PDB file of C-alpha atoms in Angstrom:
ATOM      1  CA  MET A   1      -0.010  -0.011   0.002  1.00 58.00           C
ATOM      2  CA  THR A   2       1.438   3.348  -0.986  1.00 66.00           C
ATOM      3  CA  LYS A   3       1.429   6.293   1.375  1.00 69.00           C
ATOM      4  CA  LYS A   4      -0.760   9.205   0.370  1.00 74.00           C
ATOM      5  CA  ARG A   5       1.231  12.409   0.162  1.00 79.00           C
ATOM      6  CA  ILE A   6      -0.364  15.374   1.920  1.00 81.00           C
ATOM      7  CA  LEU A   7       0.193  18.735   0.223  1.00 87.00           C
ATOM      8  CA  LEU A   8       0.018  21.763   2.503  1.00 90.00           C
ATOM      9  CA  LEU A   9       0.273  25.419   1.822  1.00 93.00           C
ATOM     10  CA  PRO A  10       3.371  26.997   3.430  1.00 94.00           C
ATOM     11  CA  LYS A  11       1.172  28.963   5.858  1.00 96.00           C
ATOM     12  CA  THR A  12      -0.555  25.777   7.019  1.00 94.00           C
ATOM     13  CA  ARG A  13       2.787  24.010   7.345  1.00 95.00           C
ATOM     14  CA  ARG A  14       4.043  26.795   9.630  1.00 96.00           C
ATOM     15  CA  ILE A  15       0.914  26.534  11.789  1.00 95.00           C
ATOM     16  CA  LEU A  16       1.423  22.805  12.271  1.00 95.00           C
ATOM     17  CA  ASP A  17       5.127  23.313  12.997  1.00 97.00           C
ATOM     18  CA  GLU A  18       4.304  25.902  15.633  1.00 96.00           C
ATOM     19  CA  MET A  19       1.587  23.758  17.187  1.00 95.00           C
ATOM     20  CA  GLY A  20       4.019  20.837  17.439  1.00 97.00           C
ATOM     21  CA  GLU A  21       6.677  23.053  18.982  1.00 97.00           C
ATOM     22  CA  ASN A  22       4.160  24.386  21.500  1.00 96.00           C
ATOM     23  CA  ILE A  23       3.214  20.869  22.523  1.00 97.00           C
ATOM     24  CA  LYS A  24       6.860  19.927  22.910  1.00 97.00           C
ATOM     25  CA  LEU A  25       7.558  23.001  25.035  1.00 97.00           C
ATOM     26  CA  ALA A  26       4.523  22.227  27.242  1.00 97.00           C
ATOM     27  CA  ARG A  27       5.880  18.710  27.779  1.00 97.00           C
ATOM     28  CA  LEU A  28       9.339  20.009  28.657  1.00 97.00           C
ATOM     29  CA  ARG A  29       7.956  22.626  31.059  1.00 97.00           C
ATOM     30  CA  ARG A  30       6.176  19.838  32.909  1.00 96.00           C
ATOM     31  CA  LYS A  31       9.422  17.879  32.937  1.00 97.00           C
ATOM     32  CA  PHE A  32       7.788  14.844  31.286  1.00 97.00           C
ATOM     33  CA  SER A  33       9.892  12.568  29.150  1.00 97.00           C
ATOM     34  CA  SER A  34       8.684  11.640  25.707  1.00 97.00           C
ATOM     35  CA  GLN A  35       8.328   8.052  26.949  1.00 97.00           C
ATOM     36  CA  GLN A  36       6.066   9.148  29.830  1.00 97.00           C
ATOM     37  CA  VAL A  37       3.742  11.172  27.601  1.00 98.00           C
ATOM     38  CA  ALA A  38       3.654   8.479  24.921  1.00 98.00           C
ATOM     39  CA  GLU A  39       2.743   5.817  27.466  1.00 97.00           C
ATOM     40  CA  ARG A  40       0.041   7.966  29.111  1.00 97.00           C
ATOM     41  CA  ALA A  41      -1.409   8.825  25.700  1.00 97.00           C
ATOM     42  CA  ASN A  42      -1.270   5.158  24.703  1.00 97.00           C
ATOM     43  CA  MET A  43       0.866   5.783  21.621  1.00 97.00           C
ATOM     44  CA  SER A  44       4.378   5.090  20.423  1.00 97.00           C
ATOM     45  CA  ARG A  45       7.287   7.475  20.897  1.00 97.00           C
ATOM     46  CA  PRO A  46       7.619   7.933  17.125  1.00 97.00           C
ATOM     47  CA  THR A  47       3.975   9.063  16.993  1.00 97.00           C
ATOM     48  CA  LEU A  48       4.622  11.553  19.805  1.00 98.00           C
ATOM     49  CA  SER A  49       7.707  12.732  17.953  1.00 98.00           C
ATOM     50  CA  ALA A  50       5.620  13.242  14.794  1.00 97.00           C
ATOM     51  CA  ILE A  51       3.134  15.304  16.815  1.00 97.00           C
ATOM     52  CA  GLU A  52       5.905  17.456  18.234  1.00 98.00           C
ATOM     53  CA  LYS A  53       7.184  18.006  14.703  1.00 97.00           C
ATOM     54  CA  GLY A  54       3.694  19.023  13.513  1.00 95.00           C
ATOM     55  CA  LYS A  55       3.328  16.166  11.029  1.00 95.00           C
ATOM     56  CA  PRO A  56       0.012  16.347   9.182  1.00 93.00           C
ATOM     57  CA  THR A  57      -0.235  12.528   8.931  1.00 93.00           C
ATOM     58  CA  VAL A  58      -0.987  12.106  12.635  1.00 95.00           C
ATOM     59  CA  SER A  59      -4.680  11.929  13.474  1.00 95.00           C
ATOM     60  CA  ILE A  60      -6.305  14.841  15.252  1.00 94.00           C
ATOM     61  CA  GLY A  61      -7.387  12.402  17.970  1.00 96.00           C
ATOM     62  CA  SER A  62      -3.741  11.671  18.754  1.00 97.00           C
ATOM     63  CA  TYR A  63      -3.018  15.387  19.104  1.00 96.00           C
ATOM     64  CA  LEU A  64      -5.977  15.637  21.513  1.00 96.00           C
ATOM     65  CA  LEU A  65      -4.699  12.667  23.578  1.00 97.00           C
ATOM     66  CA  VAL A  66      -1.340  14.360  24.053  1.00 97.00           C
ATOM     67  CA  LEU A  67      -3.027  17.632  25.028  1.00 96.00           C
ATOM     68  CA  GLN A  68      -5.097  15.668  27.558  1.00 97.00           C
ATOM     69  CA  VAL A  69      -1.966  14.143  29.124  1.00 97.00           C
ATOM     70  CA  LEU A  70      -0.516  17.644  29.402  1.00 97.00           C
ATOM     71  CA  GLY A  71      -3.708  19.060  30.896  1.00 96.00           C
ATOM     72  CA  LEU A  72      -4.309  21.275  27.863  1.00 96.00           C
ATOM     73  CA  GLU A  73      -7.324  19.533  26.356  1.00 93.00           C
ATOM     74  CA  LYS A  74      -9.569  22.644  26.819  1.00 93.00           C
ATOM     75  CA  ASP A  75      -7.252  24.507  24.451  1.00 90.00           C
ATOM     76  CA  PHE A  76      -8.726  22.263  21.758  1.00 87.00           C
ATOM     77  CA  LEU A  77     -12.040  24.014  22.208  1.00 88.00           C
ATOM     78  CA  LEU A  78     -10.448  27.331  21.080  1.00 87.00           C
ATOM     79  CA  LEU A  79     -10.048  25.991  17.514  1.00 84.00           C
ATOM     80  CA  ALA A  80     -12.272  28.018  15.177  1.00 80.00           C
ATOM     81  CA  LYS A  81     -14.009  29.619  18.146  1.00 84.00           C
ATOM     82  CA  ASP A  82     -13.992  33.141  16.820  1.00 82.00           C
ATOM     83  CA  ASP A  83     -14.990  32.742  13.175  1.00 83.00           C
ATOM     84  CA  GLU A  84     -14.907  36.408  12.061  1.00 85.00           C
ATOM     85  CA  LEU A  85     -15.033  35.608   8.348  1.00 85.00           C
ATOM     86  CA  GLY A  86     -17.912  33.157   8.784  1.00 83.00           C
ATOM     87  CA  ARG A  87     -19.889  35.724  10.790  1.00 83.00           C
ATOM     88  CA  LYS A  88     -19.302  38.431   8.180  1.00 85.00           C
ATOM     89  CA  LEU A  89     -20.454  36.056   5.423  1.00 82.00           C
ATOM     90  CA  GLN A  90     -23.511  35.109   7.466  1.00 82.00           C
ATOM     91  CA  ASP A  91     -24.343  38.743   8.119  1.00 81.00           C
ATOM     92  CA  ALA A  92     -23.930  39.619   4.424  1.00 82.00           C
ATOM     93  CA  SER A  93     -26.423  36.978   3.366  1.00 77.00           C
ATOM     94  CA  ILE A  94     -29.162  38.113   5.783  1.00 70.00           C
ATOM     95  CA  ARG A  95     -32.043  39.416   3.684  1.00 68.00           C
ATOM     96  CA  THR A  96     -34.167  42.335   4.757  1.00 61.00           C
ATOM     97  CA  ASN A  97     -37.600  43.153   3.428  1.00 63.00           C
ATOM     98  CA  GLU A  98     -37.576  45.904   0.810  1.00 69.00           C
ATOM     99  CA  ARG A  99     -40.708  47.504   2.287  1.00 70.00           C
ATOM    100  CA  ALA A 100     -42.077  47.687   5.772  1.00 67.00           C
ATOM    101  CA  PRO A 101     -45.004  45.337   6.393  1.00 67.00           C
ATOM    102  CA  LYS A 102     -48.482  46.799   5.935  1.00 75.00           C
ATOM    103  CA  ARG A 103     -50.166  48.150   9.020  1.00 76.00           C
ATOM    104  CA  VAL A 104     -53.282  46.427  10.205  1.00 75.00           C
ATOM    105  CA  ASP A 105     -56.135  48.904  10.695  1.00 69.00           C
ATOM    106  CA  LYS A 106     -57.711  48.246  14.077  1.00 68.00           C
ATOM    107  CA  ASN A 107     -60.869  50.222  13.209  1.00 69.00           C
ATOM    108  CA  GLY A 108     -61.673  47.888  10.451  1.00 58.00           C
TER     109      GLY A 108
END
């Protein structure tokens, strides 16, 4: 079976690199070895290493498991939280009536 090559834009590549580096720094600040984190996350050391390098081939669930071991799983909820572009697009597509609705005459 051949491996599927994942093509990323340079900007996306930098984001993954930075995320991996942040995870590695969080591990080191807690003075956890890579073996400890890998065991607690129920993964191999090479998988943890791939996460810390920001490899796109690692599942998002594996990233979440490592964040959980480091006590940072709530950071995961911040992904796409403030969707400014989406809100602007949503607001732009809201339709308004061209005319005000007719008044109902109470006197009949």
